[in-house]
Tab-separated table of C-alpha atoms and ligand atoms in Angstrom:
chain	number	residue	atom	x	y	z
L	9	MET	CA	0.000	0.000	0.000
L	10	LYS	CA	1.396	3.419	-0.984
L	11	LYS	CA	1.887	6.067	1.685
L	12	TYR	CA	1.281	9.814	1.601
L	13	TYR	CA	2.533	12.702	3.750
L	14	ILE	CA	0.859	16.138	3.717
L	15	LYS	CA	2.402	19.198	5.337
L	16	THR	CA	-0.021	22.081	5.788
L	17	PHE	CA	0.824	25.772	6.181
L	18	GLY	CA	-1.493	28.724	6.785
L	19	CYS	CA	-5.126	29.005	7.670
L	20	GLN	CA	-7.895	26.619	8.700
L	21	MET	CA	-9.145	26.529	5.104
L	22	ASN	CA	-5.851	24.900	4.171
L	23	VAL	CA	-6.269	22.397	7.022
L	24	TYR	CA	-9.709	21.575	5.616
L	25	ASP	CA	-8.372	21.264	2.037
L	26	SER	CA	-5.562	18.966	3.221
L	27	HIS	CA	-8.117	16.778	4.976
L	28	ARG	CA	-10.182	16.527	1.782
L	29	VAL	CA	-7.010	15.624	-0.135
L	30	ALA	CA	-6.261	12.912	2.449
L	31	VAL	CA	-9.767	11.502	1.874
L	32	ILE	CA	-9.113	11.444	-1.922
L	33	LEU	CA	-5.829	9.570	-1.362
L	34	GLU	CA	-7.333	7.095	1.109
L	35	ASN	CA	-10.135	6.371	-1.354
L	36	MET	CA	-7.353	5.547	-3.838
L	37	GLY	CA	-5.997	2.976	-1.377
L	38	MET	CA	-3.187	5.031	0.160
L	39	SER	CA	-2.483	5.463	3.873
L	40	GLU	CA	-0.795	8.171	5.918
L	41	ALA	CA	2.994	7.930	6.377
L	42	SER	CA	4.516	8.666	9.773
L	43	SER	CA	7.310	10.748	8.208
L	44	ILE	CA	8.373	12.218	4.861
L	45	ARG	CA	11.084	9.550	4.590
L	46	GLN	CA	8.402	6.818	4.512
L	47	ALA	CA	6.199	8.573	1.968
L	48	ASP	CA	5.700	7.678	-1.695
L	49	LEU	CA	3.765	10.911	-2.161
L	50	VAL	CA	4.751	14.151	-0.393
L	51	ILE	CA	2.434	17.162	-0.599
L	52	PHE	CA	2.973	20.708	0.650
L	53	ASN	CA	-0.212	22.727	1.058
L	54	THR	CA	1.066	26.291	1.022
L	55	CYS	CA	0.140	29.753	2.275
L	56	HIS	CA	0.909	33.061	0.551
L	57	ILE	CA	-0.617	35.488	3.024
L	58	ARG	CA	2.675	37.009	4.211
L	59	GLU	CA	6.258	37.244	2.931
L	60	LYS	CA	8.878	34.534	3.183
L	61	ALA	CA	6.362	31.752	2.470
L	62	THR	CA	7.775	31.249	-1.016
L	63	GLU	CA	11.405	31.126	0.098
L	64	LYS	CA	10.464	28.731	2.884
L	65	LEU	CA	8.662	26.525	0.365
L	66	PHE	CA	11.719	26.341	-1.895
L	67	SER	CA	14.000	25.399	0.975
L	68	ASP	CA	11.511	22.728	2.133
L	69	LEU	CA	11.259	21.421	-1.423
L	70	GLY	CA	15.055	21.262	-1.691
L	71	ARG	CA	15.132	19.083	1.415
L	72	VAL	CA	12.421	16.764	0.084
L	73	ASN	CA	14.292	16.451	-3.202
L	74	LEU	CA	17.307	15.124	-1.288
L	75	ILE	CA	15.071	12.543	0.377
L	76	LYS	CA	13.618	11.724	-3.041
L	77	GLN	CA	17.141	11.031	-4.342
L	78	GLU	CA	18.040	8.890	-1.304
L	79	ARG	CA	14.862	6.882	-1.767
L	80	ALA	CA	15.591	6.540	-5.498
L	81	ALA	CA	18.938	4.946	-4.581
L	82	GLU	CA	16.896	2.363	-2.642
L	83	GLY	CA	14.719	1.793	-5.722
L	84	LYS	CA	11.746	3.746	-4.323
L	85	ASN	CA	9.883	6.381	-6.304
L	86	THR	CA	8.700	9.610	-4.610
L	87	VAL	CA	6.072	11.896	-6.102
L	88	ILE	CA	6.241	15.519	-4.900
L	89	GLY	CA	3.294	17.887	-5.130
L	90	VAL	CA	2.529	21.456	-4.125
L	91	LEU	CA	-0.980	22.752	-3.412
L	92	GLY	CA	-2.452	25.975	-2.121
L	93	CYS	CA	-2.100	29.700	-2.525
L	94	VAL	CA	1.637	29.869	-3.343
L	95	VAL	CA	0.925	27.769	-6.444
L	96	GLN	CA	-1.712	30.233	-7.571
L	97	ALA	CA	0.733	33.124	-7.259
L	98	GLU	CA	4.078	31.532	-8.136
L	99	ASP	CA	3.372	28.678	-10.562
L	100	GLU	CA	6.075	29.737	-13.041
L	101	GLN	CA	8.694	30.006	-10.298
L	102	ILE	CA	7.846	26.502	-9.093
L	103	ALA	CA	8.251	25.044	-12.589
L	104	LYS	CA	11.532	26.940	-13.057
L	105	ARG	CA	13.194	26.595	-9.659
L	106	ALA	CA	11.926	23.171	-8.606
L	107	ASP	CA	11.532	21.122	-11.791
L	108	PHE	CA	11.561	17.928	-9.698
L	109	VAL	CA	8.075	18.839	-8.433
L	110	ASP	CA	5.618	16.490	-10.154
L	111	PHE	CA	2.484	18.581	-9.786
L	112	ALA	CA	1.346	21.987	-8.569
L	113	LEU	CA	-2.387	22.634	-8.155
L	114	GLY	CA	-4.171	25.774	-6.984
L	115	PRO	CA	-6.753	25.791	-4.160
L	116	LEU	CA	-9.641	25.388	-6.607
L	117	THR	CA	-8.272	22.545	-8.739
L	118	TYR	CA	-7.030	19.902	-6.301
L	119	TYR	CA	-10.150	17.827	-6.920
L	120	ARG	CA	-8.366	16.784	-10.158
L	121	LEU	CA	-5.714	14.954	-8.119
L	122	PRO	CA	-6.712	11.334	-8.998
L	123	GLU	CA	-6.491	12.054	-12.720
L	124	ILE	CA	-3.179	13.874	-12.274
L	125	LEU	CA	-1.642	11.071	-10.201
L	126	GLN	CA	-2.604	8.613	-12.927
L	127	LYS	CA	-0.953	10.824	-15.546
L	128	ILE	CA	2.210	10.976	-13.441
L	129	ALA	CA	2.212	7.197	-12.989
L	130	ARG	CA	2.113	6.801	-16.776
L	131	LYS	CA	4.851	9.283	-17.544
L	132	SER	CA	6.708	11.255	-14.930
L	133	GLY	CA	8.939	14.088	-16.018
L	134	GLN	CA	7.459	17.529	-16.485
L	135	THR	CA	5.745	19.404	-13.670
L	136	ILE	CA	1.971	19.325	-14.185
L	137	ILE	CA	0.554	22.724	-13.251
L	138	ASP	CA	-3.104	23.643	-12.910
L	139	THR	CA	-3.998	27.082	-11.589
L	140	ASP	CA	-7.380	27.415	-13.235
L	141	PHE	CA	-10.254	29.278	-11.659
L	142	PRO	CA	-12.738	26.686	-12.939
L	143	ALA	CA	-16.353	27.689	-13.581
L	144	ILE	CA	-17.497	24.536	-11.793
L	145	SER	CA	-17.282	24.051	-8.016
L	146	LYS	CA	-14.643	21.642	-6.725
L	147	PHE	CA	-17.166	20.579	-4.062
L	148	ASP	CA	-19.296	18.941	-6.764
L	149	PHE	CA	-16.374	16.684	-7.683
L	150	LEU	CA	-14.670	15.845	-4.392
L	151	PRO	CA	-15.415	12.479	-2.786
L	152	GLU	CA	-17.670	12.594	0.283
L	153	ASN	CA	-15.919	14.166	3.279
L	154	LYS	CA	-15.104	12.112	6.380
L	155	SER	CA	-15.187	13.164	10.018
L	156	ALA	CA	-11.814	14.453	11.223
L	157	GLY	CA	-12.573	13.457	14.844
L	158	GLY	CA	-14.657	15.242	17.467
L	159	CYS	CA	-14.118	18.586	15.772
L	160	SER	CA	-14.311	18.993	11.988
L	161	PHE	CA	-13.997	21.947	9.660
L	162	LEU	CA	-16.606	22.457	6.963
L	163	ALA	CA	-15.959	24.986	4.167
L	164	ILE	CA	-19.195	26.729	3.212
L	165	GLN	CA	-17.806	29.697	1.320
L	166	GLU	CA	-14.579	30.393	-0.515
L	167	GLY	CA	-12.849	33.394	-2.035
L	168	CYS	CA	-13.404	37.049	-1.343
L	169	ASN	CA	-14.775	40.140	-3.099
L	170	ASN	CA	-13.629	42.658	-0.522
L	171	PHE	CA	-10.218	43.445	-1.979
L	172	CYS	CA	-8.605	44.809	1.178
L	173	THR	CA	-5.587	46.556	-0.293
L	174	TYR	CA	-3.029	44.431	1.604
L	175	CYS	CA	-4.515	41.008	0.879
L	176	VAL	CA	-3.711	38.307	-1.695
L	177	VAL	CA	-6.768	36.147	-1.043
L	178	PRO	CA	-9.005	37.527	-3.843
L	179	TYR	CA	-6.155	36.710	-6.260
L	180	THR	CA	-5.343	33.240	-4.879
L	181	ARG	CA	-8.765	31.910	-3.909
L	182	GLY	CA	-10.763	33.868	-6.469
L	183	VAL	CA	-14.135	35.565	-6.211
L	184	GLU	CA	-16.549	34.723	-3.467
L	185	THR	CA	-18.635	31.582	-3.935
L	186	SER	CA	-21.032	29.867	-1.516
L	187	ARG	CA	-21.914	26.181	-1.408
L	188	PRO	CA	-25.619	25.297	-1.657
L	189	VAL	CA	-27.461	24.905	1.660
L	190	GLU	CA	-28.379	21.234	1.067
L	191	GLN	CA	-24.790	20.300	0.211
L	192	VAL	CA	-23.570	21.859	3.457
L	193	ILE	CA	-26.271	20.175	5.554
L	194	GLU	CA	-25.531	16.796	3.932
L	195	GLU	CA	-21.811	17.150	4.649
L	196	ALA	CA	-22.539	18.214	8.245
L	197	LYS	CA	-24.782	15.160	8.788
L	198	LYS	CA	-22.110	12.836	7.371
L	199	LEU	CA	-19.494	14.374	9.683
L	200	VAL	CA	-21.777	13.951	12.701
L	201	ASP	CA	-22.516	10.331	11.697
L	202	GLY	CA	-18.742	9.817	11.648
L	203	GLY	CA	-18.294	11.076	15.219
L	204	THR	CA	-17.995	14.859	14.839
L	205	VAL	CA	-19.623	16.786	17.705
L	206	GLU	CA	-18.288	20.246	16.810
L	207	ILE	CA	-18.362	21.830	13.361
L	208	ASN	CA	-16.394	24.935	12.500
L	209	LEU	CA	-17.874	26.513	9.366
L	210	LEU	CA	-15.172	28.057	7.222
L	211	GLY	CA	-15.005	30.809	4.672
L	212	GLN	CA	-12.610	33.643	3.875
L	213	ASN	CA	-15.614	35.887	4.433
L	214	VAL	CA	-17.929	33.366	6.030
L	215	ASN	CA	-20.705	35.719	7.113
L	216	SER	CA	-21.318	36.902	3.566
L	217	TYR	CA	-22.435	33.327	2.862
L	218	HIS	CA	-25.310	33.335	0.365
L	219	GLY	CA	-25.807	29.703	-0.689
L	220	GLU	CA	-28.893	28.618	-2.593
L	221	ASP	CA	-31.553	26.466	-0.973
L	222	LYS	CA	-33.555	23.702	-2.737
L	223	ASN	CA	-35.772	26.288	-4.393
L	224	GLY	CA	-32.880	28.307	-5.747
L	225	LYS	CA	-33.397	31.052	-3.149
L	226	GLU	CA	-30.256	32.594	-1.647
L	227	GLN	CA	-29.981	32.043	2.104
L	228	SER	CA	-27.798	33.675	4.743
L	229	LEU	CA	-25.335	32.320	7.295
L	230	ALA	CA	-27.984	32.919	9.979
L	231	TYR	CA	-30.401	30.660	8.063
L	232	LEU	CA	-27.713	27.983	7.745
L	233	LEU	CA	-26.876	28.148	11.457
L	234	ARG	CA	-30.532	27.610	12.357
L	235	LYS	CA	-30.679	24.591	10.012
L	236	LEU	CA	-27.472	23.109	11.443
L	237	ASN	CA	-28.834	23.645	14.947
L	238	GLU	CA	-31.484	21.016	14.123
L	239	ILE	CA	-28.929	18.218	13.568
L	240	ASN	CA	-29.120	15.796	16.485
L	241	GLY	CA	-25.717	14.765	17.725
L	242	LEU	CA	-24.124	18.047	16.666
L	243	LYS	CA	-23.261	19.770	19.945
L	244	ARG	CA	-21.139	22.779	19.040
L	245	ILE	CA	-21.059	25.181	16.105
L	246	ARG	CA	-18.492	27.865	15.255
L	247	TYR	CA	-17.869	29.949	12.163
L	248	THR	CA	-14.832	31.821	10.942
L	249	THR	CA	-13.648	34.282	9.555
L	250	SER	CA	-16.220	37.064	9.671
L	251	TYR	CA	-16.131	40.494	8.078
L	252	PRO	CA	-17.495	43.222	10.392
L	253	ALA	CA	-19.581	45.055	7.782
L	254	ASP	CA	-21.430	41.820	6.976
L	255	VAL	CA	-22.562	41.069	10.544
L	256	THR	CA	-26.354	41.270	10.137
L	257	ASP	CA	-28.978	41.646	12.887
L	258	ASP	CA	-30.186	38.173	11.978
L	259	LEU	CA	-26.716	36.746	12.671
L	260	ILE	CA	-26.501	38.651	15.952
L	261	GLU	CA	-29.816	37.069	16.991
L	262	CYS	CA	-28.332	33.622	16.384
L	263	HIS	CA	-25.872	34.344	19.203
L	264	ARG	CA	-28.876	34.960	21.458
L	265	ASP	CA	-30.961	31.987	20.325
L	266	ILE	CA	-28.679	29.121	19.375
L	267	LYS	CA	-27.178	27.392	22.407
L	268	LYS	CA	-24.928	25.248	20.217
L	269	LEU	CA	-23.228	28.368	18.864
L	270	MET	CA	-20.070	28.745	20.950
L	271	PRO	CA	-19.582	32.058	22.816
L	272	TYR	CA	-16.410	32.964	20.902
L	273	LEU	CA	-16.264	35.087	17.781
L	274	HIS	CA	-13.249	35.875	15.614
L	275	LEU	CA	-13.946	39.299	14.108
L	276	PRO	CA	-10.879	40.954	12.552
L	277	ILE	CA	-10.659	44.752	12.758
L	278	GLN	CA	-7.042	45.096	11.426
L	279	SER	CA	-6.618	48.693	12.658
L	280	GLY	CA	-8.346	51.110	15.036
L	281	SER	CA	-7.661	54.141	12.812
L	282	ASP	CA	-10.397	55.182	10.377
L	283	ALA	CA	-7.833	56.696	7.993
L	284	ILE	CA	-5.929	53.408	7.852
L	285	LEU	CA	-9.127	51.369	7.558
L	286	LYS	CA	-10.058	53.546	4.581
L	287	ALA	CA	-6.628	53.055	2.987
L	288	MET	CA	-7.074	49.318	3.594
L	289	ASN	CA	-10.404	49.542	1.703
L	290	ARG	CA	-12.256	48.112	4.696
L	291	ARG	CA	-15.995	48.816	4.609
L	292	HIS	CA	-16.222	49.796	8.288
L	293	THR	CA	-14.921	52.395	10.735
L	294	SER	CA	-13.631	51.580	14.201
L	295	GLY	CA	-16.809	53.140	15.658
L	296	GLU	CA	-18.982	50.842	13.560
L	297	TYR	CA	-16.892	47.874	14.644
L	298	LEU	CA	-17.400	48.785	18.315
L	299	GLU	CA	-21.149	49.166	17.730
L	300	ILE	CA	-21.300	45.642	16.297
L	301	ILE	CA	-19.414	44.311	19.311
L	302	ASP	CA	-21.902	46.067	21.624
L	303	LYS	CA	-24.882	44.616	19.763
L	304	LEU	CA	-23.379	41.137	19.929
L	305	LYS	CA	-22.746	41.539	23.644
L	306	SER	CA	-26.337	42.609	24.234
L	307	ALA	CA	-27.486	39.495	22.380
L	308	ASN	CA	-25.160	37.283	24.430
L	309	PRO	CA	-23.273	38.841	27.358
L	310	TYR	CA	-21.015	35.770	27.608
L	311	LEU	CA	-19.470	36.312	24.157
L	312	GLY	CA	-15.674	36.634	23.974
L	313	PHE	CA	-13.983	38.185	20.945
L	314	SER	CA	-10.791	37.608	19.056
L	315	SER	CA	-9.362	39.642	16.211
L	316	ASP	CA	-6.611	40.127	13.625
L	317	PHE	CA	-4.409	43.216	13.562
L	318	ILE	CA	-1.893	44.597	11.093
L	319	VAL	CA	0.662	47.133	12.321
L	320	GLY	CA	2.768	49.343	10.062
L	321	PHE	CA	0.350	49.520	7.142
L	322	PRO	CA	1.638	52.194	4.674
L	323	GLY	CA	1.015	55.665	6.105
L	324	GLU	CA	0.298	54.460	9.674
L	325	SER	CA	1.358	57.256	12.066
L	326	ASP	CA	1.925	57.017	15.819
L	327	ALA	CA	-1.542	58.559	16.286
L	328	ASP	CA	-3.108	55.907	14.024
L	329	PHE	CA	-1.382	53.168	15.987
L	330	GLU	CA	-2.644	54.681	19.269
L	331	LYS	CA	-6.200	54.278	17.947
L	332	THR	CA	-5.570	50.544	17.521
L	333	LEU	CA	-4.425	50.321	21.150
L	334	GLU	CA	-7.585	52.191	22.211
L	335	VAL	CA	-9.795	49.615	20.483
L	336	VAL	CA	-7.950	46.815	22.277
L	337	ASP	CA	-8.599	48.510	25.624
L	338	LYS	CA	-12.262	48.894	24.771
L	339	VAL	CA	-12.977	45.356	23.540
L	340	LYS	CA	-10.482	43.454	25.745
L	341	PHE	CA	-10.036	40.649	23.233
L	342	ILE	CA	-9.679	37.213	24.779
L	343	GLN	CA	-7.360	36.116	21.968
L	344	ALA	CA	-5.782	37.871	18.996
L	345	PHE	CA	-3.486	37.468	16.019
L	346	SER	CA	-1.235	40.386	15.140
L	347	PHE	CA	1.129	40.857	12.238
L	348	LYS	CA	3.586	43.355	10.810
L	349	TYR	CA	2.330	44.624	7.454
L	350	SER	CA	3.936	42.537	4.725
L	351	LYS	CA	4.130	43.770	1.115
L	352	ARG	CA	2.385	41.334	-1.216
L	353	PRO	CA	3.239	41.627	-4.914
L	354	GLY	CA	0.246	42.635	-7.028
L	355	THR	CA	-1.762	44.145	-4.158
L	356	PRO	CA	-2.463	47.915	-4.137
L	357	ALA	CA	-0.819	48.558	-0.740
L	358	ALA	CA	2.513	47.169	-1.938
L	359	VAL	CA	3.035	50.251	-4.094
L	360	MET	CA	1.536	52.832	-1.707
L	361	PRO	CA	3.828	55.679	-0.612
L	362	ASN	CA	4.901	56.086	3.026
L	363	GLN	CA	5.799	52.470	3.671
L	364	VAL	CA	6.631	52.099	7.372
L	365	GLU	CA	10.188	51.269	8.426
L	366	GLU	CA	10.789	47.716	9.669
L	367	LYS	CA	12.122	49.029	12.998
L	368	ILE	CA	8.885	50.913	13.696
L	369	LYS	CA	6.746	47.950	12.670
L	370	LYS	CA	8.674	45.781	15.093
L	371	GLU	CA	8.278	48.269	17.949
L	372	ARG	CA	4.553	48.669	17.330
L	373	LEU	CA	4.004	44.920	17.132
L	374	GLN	CA	5.758	44.483	20.476
L	375	ILE	CA	3.640	47.177	22.154
L	376	LEU	CA	0.418	45.794	20.680
L	377	GLN	CA	1.231	42.202	21.569
L	378	ASP	CA	2.160	43.127	25.153
L	379	LYS	CA	-1.308	44.592	25.519
L	380	LEU	CA	-3.116	41.769	23.714
L	381	PHE	CA	-1.264	39.063	25.640
L	382	ASP	CA	-2.062	40.811	28.896
L	383	TYR	CA	-5.816	40.698	28.183
L	384	GLN	CA	-5.529	37.086	27.036
L	385	LEU	CA	-3.731	36.108	30.242
L	386	LYS	CA	-6.291	37.982	32.364
L	387	PHE	CA	-9.139	36.210	30.591
L	388	ASN	CA	-7.512	32.819	31.063
L	389	GLN	CA	-6.910	33.600	34.739
L	390	SER	CA	-10.556	34.560	35.138
L	391	SER	CA	-11.412	30.995	34.085
L	392	VAL	CA	-9.651	29.478	37.106
L	393	GLY	CA	-12.109	27.802	39.474
L	394	LYS	CA	-14.832	27.585	36.816
L	395	THR	CA	-16.124	24.351	35.341
L	396	MET	CA	-16.097	24.317	31.559
L	397	GLU	CA	-17.251	21.911	28.877
L	398	VAL	CA	-14.111	20.695	27.118
L	399	LEU	CA	-13.959	18.848	23.817
L	400	PHE	CA	-10.893	16.585	23.983
L	401	GLU	CA	-9.152	16.582	20.616
L	402	GLY	CA	-5.727	15.006	21.079
L	403	LYS	CA	-3.119	13.409	23.277
L	404	GLY	CA	-1.325	15.662	25.759
L	405	ARG	CA	2.424	16.049	26.113
L	406	HIS	CA	2.544	13.673	29.090
L	407	PRO	CA	1.201	10.125	29.210
L	408	GLY	CA	-2.353	9.914	30.539
L	409	GLN	CA	-3.133	13.461	29.421
L	410	LEU	CA	-5.533	14.745	26.783
L	411	THR	CA	-5.731	18.227	25.284
L	412	GLY	CA	-8.847	19.981	24.146
L	413	ARG	CA	-10.671	23.268	23.797
L	414	THR	CA	-13.073	25.146	26.014
L	415	PRO	CA	-16.082	26.935	24.486
L	416	TYR	CA	-13.799	30.027	24.309
L	417	MET	CA	-11.198	28.175	22.165
L	418	GLN	CA	-8.737	28.105	25.052
L	419	ASN	CA	-6.278	25.224	24.871
L	420	ILE	CA	-6.627	23.016	27.905
L	421	TYR	CA	-5.029	19.836	29.146
L	422	ALA	CA	-6.148	17.413	31.843
L	423	ASP	CA	-5.466	13.886	33.039
L	424	ALA	CA	-8.033	11.868	31.127
L	425	ASP	CA	-8.598	8.386	29.840
L	426	LYS	CA	-8.131	8.104	26.086
L	427	ASP	CA	-11.748	6.895	25.781
L	428	LEU	CA	-12.671	10.540	26.353
L	429	LEU	CA	-10.979	11.590	23.108
L	430	ASN	CA	-13.488	13.351	20.803
L	431	LYS	CA	-15.951	13.685	23.697
L	432	ILE	CA	-17.218	16.745	25.564
L	433	VAL	CA	-16.457	16.526	29.273
L	434	SER	CA	-16.848	18.884	32.282
L	435	VAL	CA	-13.471	20.101	33.522
L	436	LYS	CA	-12.747	22.296	36.535
L	437	ILE	CA	-10.028	24.801	35.661
L	438	GLY	CA	-7.030	24.729	37.998
L	439	GLU	CA	-4.284	26.811	36.439
L	440	ALA	CA	-3.939	29.334	33.642
L	441	THR	CA	-1.106	30.734	31.525
L	442	MET	CA	-1.338	32.969	28.497
L	443	ASN	CA	-1.496	30.015	26.124
L	444	SER	CA	-3.291	27.296	28.015
L	445	LEU	CA	-5.337	26.081	30.938
L	446	SER	CA	-5.106	22.941	32.980
L	447	GLY	CA	-7.871	21.300	34.922
L	448	LYS	CA	-9.403	18.222	36.440
L	449	ILE	CA	-12.303	16.217	35.082
L	450	VAL	CA	-15.438	16.655	37.150
L	451	ARG	CA	-16.882	13.256	38.010
L	452	GLU	CA	-20.655	13.245	37.849
S	508	LIG	N1	0.495	41.717	5.806
S	508	LIG	C1	0.272	41.397	7.106
S	508	LIG	N2	-0.795	40.728	7.537
S	508	LIG	C2	-1.707	40.354	6.613
S	508	LIG	N3	-2.858	39.686	6.733
S	508	LIG	C3	-3.395	39.550	5.513
S	508	LIG	N4	-2.606	40.103	4.583
S	508	LIG	C4	-1.544	40.630	5.248
S	508	LIG	C5	-0.390	41.356	4.858
S	508	LIG	N5	-0.159	41.668	3.575
S	508	LIG	C6	-3.415	39.273	8.014
S	508	LIG	C7	-4.766	39.931	8.273
S	508	LIG	C8	-5.730	38.817	8.054
S	508	LIG	C9	-4.934	37.629	8.511
S	508	LIG	C10	-5.424	36.304	8.029
S	508	LIG	O1	-3.646	37.873	8.009
S	508	LIG	O2	-4.787	40.381	9.618
S	508	LIG	O3	-6.938	38.981	8.784
S	509	LIG	FE1	-2.926	31.469	3.247
S	509	LIG	FE2	-4.963	33.068	2.932
S	509	LIG	FE3	-4.500	31.163	1.209
S	509	LIG	FE4	-5.376	30.598	3.659
S	509	LIG	S1	-6.438	31.698	2.067
S	509	LIG	S2	-3.788	29.572	2.553
S	509	LIG	S3	-4.280	32.176	4.828
S	509	LIG	S4	-3.209	32.909	1.602
């Protein structure tokens, strides 16, 4: 039996895509290898969101090529493939600089993998590249998804029409498309039948979901959440990533009405300065963002928020940066992801004047992260002594331990029997650090 190894970079959408690729390969009779060295097929699923990804990919590929040559000396063939957003942006470079790569497929064409692997088996040599933006949906051609354990991702929307001036996604994942309601519900039911208790709905701009129902009528994310809420056996629902301007009143009401919807929302603001938000082509001001947060909190006072931030966007002054810090103090995010602005070729911001010096970006990131980490630590500390419902997702670092997530996405570990893997269990929180909690299972 042939073995495959997939290394995934980047966002949760890539994790989902890699899982779907694994299902394709397993349907073809392959099984997962424990290391690259053991693999007959090595796949990198790549991310292009910030700089250095491409260089990192080429150094990783160089290393795999050495392994390929060692294996060849032992009479073993190794097929090397690249998937994901770097392929979409750098296909020519891949063909030129890494001609030993057998195939390179963009995020929308990997459903063609079986056919491509057959082609390679017949005649290896040239790199097969496919970076189409096909008119058809890959979801109509992929084999049925399989549960990834207690918690599974489910892509409901892909691509983006927002064109934030810093972002490559509209160019790598294409225009926004939504999967039909029935297709999503069917996939969710299959996942739940396979043991999934938590589904995380994915989309680059998930809350602008507008999939068609059976009658061809476009439906919203709120509609979909209410439908998913009806699936017996599904215990937890999340969705990510949301765009502030597309948070509708209907969606806000879901956070009041749907118990299965976890009390954690990732809602990127990027900057607290209205001038910078405008230059980023965001369709919201910081005031509007704060209003949405207030409305969400009135719907569900237990909601915790996380966000993405970019510091050092072209033209960002000290005063602009201060505004970002003010927003953090107002919302008190329970988790956050913050980045130095990174020039992406082909995006409007890359050629804007007044690019910010690296030194200043670094300083601002440090100041912002100190503040964000402080709120995150305080939130985690406020969990101590509480009992939380934890979904155990994996083995802990020490024997006899499992790790999981609280409703607020906090990482947690506890001594637990491995039978509790993929189950939701009450855990009393004992200790907290910035990155994780520990606790003890509450015996009923
Ligand atoms: N530079 C820095 N951060 C970026 N992000 C997206 N593009 C860039 C860029 N060019 C960040 C945004 C986004 C997250 C996924 O990555 O904060 O929300
Ligand atoms: Fe990376 Fe964005 Fe592509 Fe995800 S969608 S893989 S984060 S570039």
